[in-house]
Amino acid sequence: MTTNTAIRTTTDAGLLRTLWLASPALPVGGFSYSEGLEAAIDAGLASDEASVATWLIDQLHLGQARSDLAVMAEAIGAWRAPDLDRVRALNQWVLTTRETSELRLQSEQMGKSLLAWAQALGEHGAAVHSALSHAALAPPTWPVAAACAAAHGEATLREAVIGLAFGWAENMVQAAIKAVPLGQGTGQRLLARLVGEIPAAVDEAIARGGDDRRQAFTPMLAILSARHETQYSRLFRS
């Protein structure tokens, strides 16, 4: 009975931390970014349920799986090792591969906010805050900082990355609901589509370990993000 209780507690702790990091209540400012979606809507490339679904699924597989999720997957292992040289290299890769200034600012702001979140938690976030501070990342980027928080949980690597991918998906769906706009029912169908795509995207991200396998090349997204910087009317910061 004691052994079963211990196993259940460990599993619950890992699951709950994964849910916590994926929650829109995490105060890192993710709700204020659309990651180019608002510009795609303005350009008429994402205007209804079908076109938004196509846009977000493509972004998941062509962007997130090959870049941010791949960084997160490798960074979780580096934090757990610990291998701070690798952590710093991954963080620098993120900084140098953001294709527009607003995408870089998003990654920096969310990374700094996660550091502040860990500090505000006191003893509950002390390990994450200490690890991020000791790494002396200048500044911490969101994929690497989120990986640090995930690494200090008990979830497996795949579970942790799935949780972070779901957090991204939920934020993007909420952005679509506000900016298109779409109804809540449509938003739930979009989220269901993304949930169906996330496992394969995460498997690809994990398989892309190593600098020679990751990539940050989404030219249409980069163009739209650059346009968004001077877009006349907008709700989001990216």
mmCIF file of C-alpha atoms in Angstrom:
data_model
loop_
_atom_site.group_PDB
_atom_site.id
_atom_site.type_symbol
_atom_site.label_atom_id
_atom_site.label_comp_id
_atom_site.label_asym_id
_atom_site.label_seq_id
_atom_site.Cartn_x
_atom_site.Cartn_y
_atom_site.Cartn_z
ATOM 1 C CA MET A 1 0.000 0.000 0.000
ATOM 2 C CA THR A 2 2.827 2.400 0.855
ATOM 3 C CA THR A 3 4.578 1.717 -2.444
ATOM 4 C CA ASN A 4 1.384 2.280 -4.464
ATOM 5 C CA THR A 5 0.745 5.543 -2.659
ATOM 6 C CA ALA A 6 4.262 6.777 -3.426
ATOM 7 C CA ILE A 7 3.921 5.910 -7.105
ATOM 8 C CA ARG A 8 0.547 7.646 -7.342
ATOM 9 C CA THR A 9 1.877 10.777 -5.630
ATOM 10 C CA THR A 10 4.823 10.998 -8.008
ATOM 11 C CA THR A 11 2.581 10.590 -11.050
ATOM 12 C CA ASP A 12 0.124 13.182 -9.767
ATOM 13 C CA ALA A 13 2.913 15.668 -9.085
ATOM 14 C CA GLY A 14 4.280 15.314 -12.609
ATOM 15 C CA LEU A 15 0.852 15.642 -14.188
ATOM 16 C CA LEU A 16 -0.143 18.642 -12.094
ATOM 17 C CA ARG A 17 3.059 20.529 -12.861
ATOM 18 C CA THR A 18 2.569 19.862 -16.565
ATOM 19 C CA LEU A 19 -0.989 21.209 -16.349
ATOM 20 C CA TRP A 20 0.274 24.213 -14.409
ATOM 21 C CA LEU A 21 2.839 25.136 -17.053
ATOM 22 C CA ALA A 22 0.248 24.705 -19.819
ATOM 23 C CA SER A 23 -2.340 26.834 -18.026
ATOM 24 C CA PRO A 24 -3.333 30.206 -19.513
ATOM 25 C CA ALA A 25 -3.246 31.443 -15.898
ATOM 26 C CA LEU A 26 0.566 31.176 -15.922
ATOM 27 C CA PRO A 27 1.532 34.879 -15.683
ATOM 28 C CA VAL A 28 4.022 35.045 -18.553
ATOM 29 C CA GLY A 29 1.953 37.149 -20.941
ATOM 30 C CA GLY A 30 1.291 34.518 -23.583
ATOM 31 C CA PHE A 31 -2.283 35.768 -24.003
ATOM 32 C CA SER A 32 -1.003 39.050 -25.457
ATOM 33 C CA TYR A 33 0.679 37.416 -28.474
ATOM 34 C CA SER A 34 -0.763 35.864 -31.633
ATOM 35 C CA GLU A 35 2.605 34.912 -33.194
ATOM 36 C CA GLY A 36 1.705 36.282 -36.602
ATOM 37 C CA LEU A 37 -1.864 34.962 -36.640
ATOM 38 C CA GLU A 38 -3.366 38.442 -36.352
ATOM 39 C CA ALA A 39 -1.375 39.560 -39.391
ATOM 40 C CA ALA A 40 -2.490 36.429 -41.280
ATOM 41 C CA ILE A 41 -6.090 37.334 -40.459
ATOM 42 C CA ASP A 42 -5.528 40.900 -41.665
ATOM 43 C CA ALA A 43 -4.046 39.549 -44.920
ATOM 44 C CA GLY A 44 -7.058 37.285 -45.500
ATOM 45 C CA LEU A 45 -5.034 34.084 -45.081
ATOM 46 C CA ALA A 46 -6.939 32.977 -41.987
ATOM 47 C CA SER A 47 -10.534 34.118 -42.013
ATOM 48 C CA ASP A 48 -12.737 31.226 -40.917
ATOM 49 C CA GLU A 49 -12.589 27.886 -39.122
ATOM 50 C CA ALA A 50 -11.088 25.937 -42.034
ATOM 51 C CA SER A 51 -8.377 28.452 -42.938
ATOM 52 C CA VAL A 52 -7.434 29.109 -39.300
ATOM 53 C CA ALA A 53 -7.151 25.351 -38.703
ATOM 54 C CA THR A 54 -4.875 24.988 -41.734
ATOM 55 C CA TRP A 55 -2.737 27.931 -40.613
ATOM 56 C CA LEU A 56 -2.284 26.707 -37.036
ATOM 57 C CA ILE A 57 -1.644 23.082 -37.973
ATOM 58 C CA ASP A 58 1.012 24.208 -40.455
ATOM 59 C CA GLN A 59 2.531 26.482 -37.830
ATOM 60 C CA LEU A 60 2.625 23.603 -35.350
ATOM 61 C CA HIS A 61 4.436 21.223 -37.709
ATOM 62 C CA LEU A 62 6.561 23.616 -39.768
ATOM 63 C CA GLY A 63 7.439 26.056 -36.992
ATOM 64 C CA GLN A 64 6.943 24.812 -33.459
ATOM 65 C CA ALA A 65 7.972 21.173 -33.956
ATOM 66 C CA ARG A 66 11.147 22.130 -35.811
ATOM 67 C CA SER A 67 12.142 25.037 -33.590
ATOM 68 C CA ASP A 68 10.710 25.931 -30.172
ATOM 69 C CA LEU A 69 9.423 22.488 -29.195
ATOM 70 C CA ALA A 70 12.686 20.941 -30.386
ATOM 71 C CA VAL A 71 14.624 23.425 -28.234
ATOM 72 C CA MET A 72 12.385 22.666 -25.254
ATOM 73 C CA ALA A 73 12.890 18.930 -25.638
ATOM 74 C CA GLU A 74 16.664 19.221 -25.732
ATOM 75 C CA ALA A 75 16.784 21.890 -23.027
ATOM 76 C CA ILE A 76 14.800 19.755 -20.577
ATOM 77 C CA GLY A 77 17.505 17.108 -20.810
ATOM 78 C CA ALA A 78 20.251 19.713 -20.496
ATOM 79 C CA TRP A 79 18.678 21.207 -17.363
ATOM 80 C CA ARG A 80 18.299 17.779 -15.816
ATOM 81 C CA ALA A 81 21.882 16.723 -16.615
ATOM 82 C CA PRO A 82 22.788 19.498 -15.680
ATOM 83 C CA ASP A 83 24.700 20.830 -18.676
ATOM 84 C CA LEU A 84 24.655 24.625 -18.447
ATOM 85 C CA ASP A 85 26.923 25.081 -21.451
ATOM 86 C CA ARG A 86 24.300 23.324 -23.562
ATOM 87 C CA VAL A 87 21.513 25.366 -21.951
ATOM 88 C CA ARG A 88 23.327 28.592 -22.831
ATOM 89 C CA ALA A 89 23.955 27.421 -26.392
ATOM 90 C CA LEU A 90 20.277 26.584 -26.875
ATOM 91 C CA ASN A 91 19.241 29.946 -25.460
ATOM 92 C CA GLN A 92 21.605 31.737 -27.828
ATOM 93 C CA TRP A 93 20.229 29.734 -30.753
ATOM 94 C CA VAL A 94 16.743 30.976 -29.932
ATOM 95 C CA LEU A 95 17.916 34.583 -29.699
ATOM 96 C CA THR A 96 19.736 34.464 -33.028
ATOM 97 C CA THR A 97 17.021 32.661 -34.990
ATOM 98 C CA ARG A 98 13.993 34.851 -34.253
ATOM 99 C CA GLU A 99 13.032 36.160 -37.664
ATOM 100 C CA THR A 100 11.543 39.494 -36.577
ATOM 101 C CA SER A 101 12.064 41.895 -33.723
ATOM 102 C CA GLU A 102 8.598 41.308 -32.259
ATOM 103 C CA LEU A 103 9.083 37.529 -32.186
ATOM 104 C CA ARG A 104 12.383 38.008 -30.389
ATOM 105 C CA LEU A 105 10.834 40.458 -27.938
ATOM 106 C CA GLN A 106 8.047 37.945 -27.243
ATOM 107 C CA SER A 107 10.514 35.197 -26.429
ATOM 108 C CA GLU A 108 12.568 37.490 -24.201
ATOM 109 C CA GLN A 109 9.563 38.952 -22.366
ATOM 110 C CA MET A 110 7.991 35.564 -21.674
ATOM 111 C CA GLY A 111 11.321 34.135 -20.535
ATOM 112 C CA LYS A 112 11.885 37.018 -18.114
ATOM 113 C CA SER A 113 8.309 36.690 -16.865
ATOM 114 C CA LEU A 114 8.794 33.014 -16.101
ATOM 115 C CA LEU A 115 11.889 33.894 -14.071
ATOM 116 C CA ALA A 116 9.810 36.450 -12.158
ATOM 117 C CA TRP A 117 7.057 33.846 -11.688
ATOM 118 C CA ALA A 118 9.525 31.419 -10.141
ATOM 119 C CA GLN A 119 10.814 34.116 -7.798
ATOM 120 C CA ALA A 120 7.280 35.107 -6.756
ATOM 121 C CA LEU A 121 6.519 31.493 -5.799
ATOM 122 C CA GLY A 122 9.054 31.653 -2.980
ATOM 123 C CA GLU A 123 10.071 28.196 -1.792
ATOM 124 C CA HIS A 124 7.796 26.567 -4.387
ATOM 125 C CA GLY A 125 9.781 28.098 -7.236
ATOM 126 C CA ALA A 126 13.173 28.338 -5.568
ATOM 127 C CA ALA A 127 14.777 25.499 -7.551
ATOM 128 C CA VAL A 128 13.666 26.922 -10.904
ATOM 129 C CA HIS A 129 14.668 30.463 -9.968
ATOM 130 C CA SER A 130 18.059 29.300 -8.719
ATOM 131 C CA ALA A 131 18.745 27.277 -11.861
ATOM 132 C CA LEU A 132 17.778 30.104 -14.212
ATOM 133 C CA SER A 133 19.739 32.664 -12.215
ATOM 134 C CA HIS A 134 22.837 30.462 -12.018
ATOM 135 C CA ALA A 135 22.760 29.859 -15.777
ATOM 136 C CA ALA A 136 23.077 33.650 -16.246
ATOM 137 C CA LEU A 137 21.133 33.686 -19.497
ATOM 138 C CA ALA A 138 21.092 37.161 -20.988
ATOM 139 C CA PRO A 139 18.169 37.141 -21.262
ATOM 140 C CA PRO A 140 16.377 33.818 -20.729
ATOM 141 C CA THR A 141 14.167 32.958 -23.703
ATOM 142 C CA TRP A 142 10.752 31.367 -23.352
ATOM 143 C CA PRO A 143 11.598 27.908 -24.769
ATOM 144 C CA VAL A 144 14.640 27.528 -22.501
ATOM 145 C CA ALA A 145 13.021 29.031 -19.401
ATOM 146 C CA ALA A 146 9.877 26.916 -19.851
ATOM 147 C CA ALA A 147 12.088 23.853 -20.257
ATOM 148 C CA CYS A 148 13.761 24.696 -16.940
ATOM 149 C CA ALA A 149 10.392 24.770 -15.177
ATOM 150 C CA ALA A 150 9.383 21.507 -16.854
ATOM 151 C CA ALA A 151 12.706 19.863 -16.001
ATOM 152 C CA HIS A 152 12.095 20.431 -12.302
ATOM 153 C CA GLY A 153 8.867 18.449 -12.478
ATOM 154 C CA GLU A 154 8.458 14.686 -12.475
ATOM 155 C CA ALA A 155 6.832 14.312 -15.894
ATOM 156 C CA THR A 156 8.654 12.393 -18.591
ATOM 157 C CA LEU A 157 10.296 14.366 -21.374
ATOM 158 C CA ARG A 158 7.495 13.564 -23.822
ATOM 159 C CA GLU A 159 4.751 14.408 -21.332
ATOM 160 C CA ALA A 160 6.391 17.735 -20.509
ATOM 161 C CA VAL A 161 6.739 18.741 -24.165
ATOM 162 C CA ILE A 162 3.154 17.680 -24.890
ATOM 163 C CA GLY A 163 2.016 19.933 -22.044
ATOM 164 C CA LEU A 164 3.988 22.898 -23.382
ATOM 165 C CA ALA A 165 2.672 22.252 -26.897
ATOM 166 C CA PHE A 166 -0.889 22.217 -25.606
ATOM 167 C CA GLY A 167 -0.276 25.530 -23.840
ATOM 168 C CA TRP A 168 0.816 27.012 -27.178
ATOM 169 C CA ALA A 169 -2.220 25.554 -28.948
ATOM 170 C CA GLU A 170 -4.681 26.883 -26.379
ATOM 171 C CA ASN A 171 -3.173 30.365 -26.578
ATOM 172 C CA MET A 172 -3.344 30.392 -30.378
ATOM 173 C CA VAL A 173 -6.961 29.248 -30.406
ATOM 174 C CA GLN A 174 -7.886 31.999 -27.964
ATOM 175 C CA ALA A 175 -6.122 34.500 -30.212
ATOM 176 C CA ALA A 176 -8.158 33.246 -33.186
ATOM 177 C CA ILE A 177 -11.416 33.488 -31.248
ATOM 178 C CA LYS A 178 -10.707 37.141 -30.469
ATOM 179 C CA ALA A 179 -9.172 38.289 -33.735
ATOM 180 C CA VAL A 180 -11.198 36.589 -36.498
ATOM 181 C CA PRO A 181 -13.542 36.526 -34.481
ATOM 182 C CA LEU A 182 -14.840 32.990 -33.907
ATOM 183 C CA GLY A 183 -17.312 31.455 -31.503
ATOM 184 C CA GLN A 184 -16.387 29.310 -28.529
ATOM 185 C CA GLY A 185 -17.711 26.165 -30.224
ATOM 186 C CA THR A 186 -15.508 26.818 -33.244
ATOM 187 C CA GLY A 187 -12.585 27.398 -30.908
ATOM 188 C CA GLN A 188 -13.142 24.026 -29.285
ATOM 189 C CA ARG A 189 -13.198 22.296 -32.663
ATOM 190 C CA LEU A 190 -9.932 24.038 -33.568
ATOM 191 C CA LEU A 191 -8.394 22.906 -30.301
ATOM 192 C CA ALA A 192 -9.574 19.346 -30.967
ATOM 193 C CA ARG A 193 -7.830 19.444 -34.364
ATOM 194 C CA LEU A 194 -4.612 20.675 -32.770
ATOM 195 C CA VAL A 195 -4.804 18.100 -29.971
ATOM 196 C CA GLY A 196 -4.939 15.423 -32.655
ATOM 197 C CA GLU A 197 -1.775 16.827 -34.266
ATOM 198 C CA ILE A 198 0.293 17.481 -31.136
ATOM 199 C CA PRO A 199 1.609 13.938 -30.435
ATOM 200 C CA ALA A 200 3.204 13.630 -33.883
ATOM 201 C CA ALA A 201 4.605 17.171 -33.631
ATOM 202 C CA VAL A 202 6.151 16.380 -30.244
ATOM 203 C CA ASP A 203 7.673 13.148 -31.538
ATOM 204 C CA GLU A 204 9.252 15.117 -34.379
ATOM 205 C CA ALA A 205 10.522 17.763 -31.963
ATOM 206 C CA ILE A 206 12.192 15.164 -29.750
ATOM 207 C CA ALA A 207 13.765 13.502 -32.792
ATOM 208 C CA ARG A 208 15.270 16.834 -33.873
ATOM 209 C CA GLY A 209 17.827 16.937 -31.080
ATOM 210 C CA GLY A 210 21.090 18.560 -32.143
ATOM 211 C CA ASP A 211 21.889 21.855 -33.827
ATOM 212 C CA ASP A 212 22.051 20.276 -37.273
ATOM 213 C CA ARG A 213 18.436 19.061 -37.122
ATOM 214 C CA ARG A 214 16.590 22.067 -35.756
ATOM 215 C CA GLN A 215 15.552 24.893 -38.024
ATOM 216 C CA ALA A 216 13.858 28.276 -37.880
ATOM 217 C CA PHE A 217 12.623 28.901 -41.408
ATOM 218 C CA THR A 218 9.041 30.055 -41.808
ATOM 219 C CA PRO A 219 9.277 32.809 -44.419
ATOM 220 C CA MET A 220 5.562 33.574 -44.733
ATOM 221 C CA LEU A 221 5.236 33.835 -40.952
ATOM 222 C CA ALA A 222 8.299 36.098 -40.845
ATOM 223 C CA ILE A 223 6.866 38.396 -43.515
ATOM 224 C CA LEU A 224 3.528 38.633 -41.730
ATOM 225 C CA SER A 225 5.208 39.220 -38.379
ATOM 226 C CA ALA A 226 7.249 42.060 -39.893
ATOM 227 C CA ARG A 227 4.074 43.571 -41.356
ATOM 228 C CA HIS A 228 2.356 43.247 -38.000
ATOM 229 C CA GLU A 229 4.945 45.528 -36.407
ATOM 230 C CA THR A 230 3.391 48.450 -38.297
ATOM 231 C CA GLN A 231 -0.144 47.101 -38.708
ATOM 232 C CA TYR A 232 -2.647 49.937 -38.255
ATOM 233 C CA SER A 233 -5.093 48.156 -35.955
ATOM 234 C CA ARG A 234 -4.157 45.218 -33.754
ATOM 235 C CA LEU A 235 -5.112 43.456 -30.543
ATOM 236 C CA PHE A 236 -1.887 41.526 -29.982
ATOM 237 C CA ARG A 237 1.790 42.282 -29.506
ATOM 238 C CA SER A 238 2.892 39.809 -32.219
#
